[in-house]
Coordinates of C-alpha atoms in Angstrom, one line a residue:
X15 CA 111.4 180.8 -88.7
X16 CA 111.2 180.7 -92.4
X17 CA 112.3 183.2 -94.5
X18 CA 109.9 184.4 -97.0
X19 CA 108.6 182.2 -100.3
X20 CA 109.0 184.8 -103.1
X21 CA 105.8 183.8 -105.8
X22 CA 102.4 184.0 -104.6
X23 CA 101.7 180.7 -105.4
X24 CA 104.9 179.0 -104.0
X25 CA 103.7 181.2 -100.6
X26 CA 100.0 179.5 -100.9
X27 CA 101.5 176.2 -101.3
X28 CA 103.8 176.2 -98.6
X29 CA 101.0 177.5 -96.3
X30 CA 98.8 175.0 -97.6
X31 CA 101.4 172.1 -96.7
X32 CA 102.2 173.6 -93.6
X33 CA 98.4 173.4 -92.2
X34 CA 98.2 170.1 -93.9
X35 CA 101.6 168.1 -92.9
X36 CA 101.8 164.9 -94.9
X37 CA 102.2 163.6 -98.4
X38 CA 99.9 165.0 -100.6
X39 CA 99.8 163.5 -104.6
X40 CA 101.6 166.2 -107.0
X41 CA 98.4 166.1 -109.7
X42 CA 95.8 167.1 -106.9
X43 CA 98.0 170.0 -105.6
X44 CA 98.5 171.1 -109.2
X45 CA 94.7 170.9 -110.0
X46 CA 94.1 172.9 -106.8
X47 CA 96.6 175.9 -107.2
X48 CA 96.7 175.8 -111.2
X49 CA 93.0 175.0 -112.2
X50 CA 93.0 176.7 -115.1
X51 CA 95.6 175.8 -117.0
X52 CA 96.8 172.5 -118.7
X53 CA 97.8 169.8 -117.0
X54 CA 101.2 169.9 -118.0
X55 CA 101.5 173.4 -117.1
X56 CA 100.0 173.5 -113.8
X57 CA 102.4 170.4 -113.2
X58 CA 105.6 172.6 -113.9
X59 CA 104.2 175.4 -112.1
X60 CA 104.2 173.4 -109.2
X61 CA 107.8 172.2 -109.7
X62 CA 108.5 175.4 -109.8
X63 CA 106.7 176.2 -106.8
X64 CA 107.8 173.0 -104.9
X65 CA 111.9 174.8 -106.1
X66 CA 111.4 177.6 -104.6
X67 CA 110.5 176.4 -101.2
X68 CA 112.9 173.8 -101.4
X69 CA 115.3 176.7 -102.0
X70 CA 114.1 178.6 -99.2
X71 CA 114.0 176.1 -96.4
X72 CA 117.3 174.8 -97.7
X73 CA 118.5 179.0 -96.8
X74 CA 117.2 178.0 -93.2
X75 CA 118.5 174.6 -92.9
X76 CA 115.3 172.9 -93.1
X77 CA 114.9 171.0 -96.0
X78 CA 114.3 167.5 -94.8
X79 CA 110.8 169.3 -94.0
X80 CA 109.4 169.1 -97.7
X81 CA 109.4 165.6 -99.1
X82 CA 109.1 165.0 -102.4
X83 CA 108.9 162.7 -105.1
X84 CA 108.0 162.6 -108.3
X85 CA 104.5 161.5 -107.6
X86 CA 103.8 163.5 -103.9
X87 CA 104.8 166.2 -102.2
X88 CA 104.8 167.3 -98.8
X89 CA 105.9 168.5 -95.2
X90 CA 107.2 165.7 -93.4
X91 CA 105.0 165.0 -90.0
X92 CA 106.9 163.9 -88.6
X93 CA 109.6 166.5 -87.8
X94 CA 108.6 168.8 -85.6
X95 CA 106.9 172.0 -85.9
X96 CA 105.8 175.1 -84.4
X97 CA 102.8 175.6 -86.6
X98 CA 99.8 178.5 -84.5
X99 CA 97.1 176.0 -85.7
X100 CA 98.5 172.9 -84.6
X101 CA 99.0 174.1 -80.9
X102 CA 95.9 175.6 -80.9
X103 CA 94.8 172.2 -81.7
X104 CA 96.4 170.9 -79.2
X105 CA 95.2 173.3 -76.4
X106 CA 91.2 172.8 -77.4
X107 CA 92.0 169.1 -77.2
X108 CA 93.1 168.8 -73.9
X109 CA 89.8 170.6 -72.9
X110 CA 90.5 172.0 -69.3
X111 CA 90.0 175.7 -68.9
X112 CA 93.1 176.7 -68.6
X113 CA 94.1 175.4 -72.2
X114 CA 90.8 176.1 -73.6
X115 CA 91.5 179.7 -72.3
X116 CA 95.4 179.6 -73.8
X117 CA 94.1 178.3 -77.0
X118 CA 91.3 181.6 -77.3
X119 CA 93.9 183.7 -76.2
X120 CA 96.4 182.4 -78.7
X121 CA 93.8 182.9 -81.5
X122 CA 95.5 186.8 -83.8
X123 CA 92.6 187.4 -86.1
X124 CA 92.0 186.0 -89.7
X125 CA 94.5 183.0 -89.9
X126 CA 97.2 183.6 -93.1
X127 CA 95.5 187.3 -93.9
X128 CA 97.9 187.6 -96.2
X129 CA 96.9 185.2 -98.9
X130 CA 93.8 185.6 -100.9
X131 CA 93.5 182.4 -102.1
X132 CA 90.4 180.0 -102.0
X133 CA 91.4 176.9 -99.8
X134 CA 92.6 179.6 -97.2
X135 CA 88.9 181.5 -96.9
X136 CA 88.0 178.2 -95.8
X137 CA 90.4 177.9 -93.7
X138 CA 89.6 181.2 -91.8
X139 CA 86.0 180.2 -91.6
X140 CA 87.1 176.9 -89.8
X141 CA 89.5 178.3 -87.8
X142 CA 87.5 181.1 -86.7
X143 CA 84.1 178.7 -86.4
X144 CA 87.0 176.8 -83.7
X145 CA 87.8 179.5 -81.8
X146 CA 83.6 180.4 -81.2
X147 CA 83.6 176.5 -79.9
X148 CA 86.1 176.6 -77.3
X149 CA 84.7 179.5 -76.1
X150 CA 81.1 178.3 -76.0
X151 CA 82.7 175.4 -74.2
X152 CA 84.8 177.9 -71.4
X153 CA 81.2 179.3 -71.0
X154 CA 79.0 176.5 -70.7
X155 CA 82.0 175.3 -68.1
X156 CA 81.7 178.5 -66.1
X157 CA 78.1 177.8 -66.0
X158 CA 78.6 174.7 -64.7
X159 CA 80.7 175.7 -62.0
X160 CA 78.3 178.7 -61.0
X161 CA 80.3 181.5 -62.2
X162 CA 77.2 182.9 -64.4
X163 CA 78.9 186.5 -65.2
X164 CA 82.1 184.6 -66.7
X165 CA 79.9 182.1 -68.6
X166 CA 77.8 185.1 -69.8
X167 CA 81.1 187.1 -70.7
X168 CA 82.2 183.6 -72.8
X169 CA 78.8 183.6 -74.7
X170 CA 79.3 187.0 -75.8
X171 CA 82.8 186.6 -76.7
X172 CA 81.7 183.6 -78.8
X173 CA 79.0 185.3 -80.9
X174 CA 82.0 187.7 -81.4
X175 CA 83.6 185.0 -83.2
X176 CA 80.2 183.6 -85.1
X177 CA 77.6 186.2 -84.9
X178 CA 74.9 184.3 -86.2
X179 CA 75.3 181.3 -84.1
X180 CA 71.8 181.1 -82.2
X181 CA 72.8 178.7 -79.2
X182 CA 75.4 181.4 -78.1
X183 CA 72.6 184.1 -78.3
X184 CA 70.5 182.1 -76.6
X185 CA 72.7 181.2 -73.4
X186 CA 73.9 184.9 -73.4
X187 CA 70.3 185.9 -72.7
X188 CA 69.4 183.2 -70.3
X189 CA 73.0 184.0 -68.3
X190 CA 72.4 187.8 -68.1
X191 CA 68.5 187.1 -67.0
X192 CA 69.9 185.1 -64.3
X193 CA 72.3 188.3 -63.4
X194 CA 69.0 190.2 -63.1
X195 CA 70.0 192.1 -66.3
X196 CA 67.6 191.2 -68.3
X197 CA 68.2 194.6 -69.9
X198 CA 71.3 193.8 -72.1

């Protein structure tokens, strides 16, 4: 566990470097959290930043995890990690139910909540776009193996997830007509 980043920023970035592990070049993650300042500014804002998360994995022993140099900056991917997105990642890829099931299960709600900032919105949306998939997939499985209330259940789960997502609507109505429910 890491202790918390104090600076809003500083906590954006670390997030940001978290959910993308490798070496990143120092003027595009200035541009990106300081757009609209100068570029010397937004460069010492991020050394700034980059200090105080050096400072605060250095509190929990973990400072070989942020790399940096003059010209990039980083967490190091190879060390390892225990990061919600990455095992999720992991789960959907190994595609079985069982870990397509773990990896909807593991899903809390709006990933980082906390920060309001623009990369992360996107981040939700993807996330969240993820999470409808591996449930459309866990239903179209059921389907396959005959279990049409469990694929149906799966569909509506799913739309939960991306309400406007017409192939979900679609197989939930063409699962519950073959339940004889044609009424939901």
């Amino acid at each position: 566990p890491v202790p918390p980043i104090p600076g809003f920023r500083a906590r954006s970035l670390f997030a940001y470097l978290l959910a993308n592990p490798g070496s990143h070049p120092r003027v595009r993650l200035a541009g990106q959290f300081w757009p609209d300042v100068p570029d010397t500014r937004a460069r010492a804002s991020l050394r700034v930043a980059l200090f105080a998360i050096r400072r605060t994995l250095d509190a929990a022993d973990a400072g070989a995890y942020l790399a940096a140099d003059r010209i990039s900056a980083g967490i190091d991917a190879d060390l390892p990690r225990d990061v919600d997105v990455e095992t999720f990642d992991k789960l959907v890829a190994a595609g079985d139910p069982a870990s397509l099931t773990a990896a909807v299960a593991a899903y809390r709600g709006p990933l980082l909540s906390d920060i309001p900032d623009e990369w992360v919105l996107a981040a939700q949306d993807d996330y969240r776009r993820r999470v409808a998939d591996a449930c459309e997939s866990l239903g179209d499985q059921a389907e396959r193996a005959g279990d049409t209330a469990a694929a149906a259940e799966w569909a509506r789960r799913a739309i939960g997830f991306e309400p406007v997502r017409e192939n979900c609507h679609r197989a939930l109505i063409v699962r519950l007509a073959a339940l004889g429910r044609p009424a939901d």
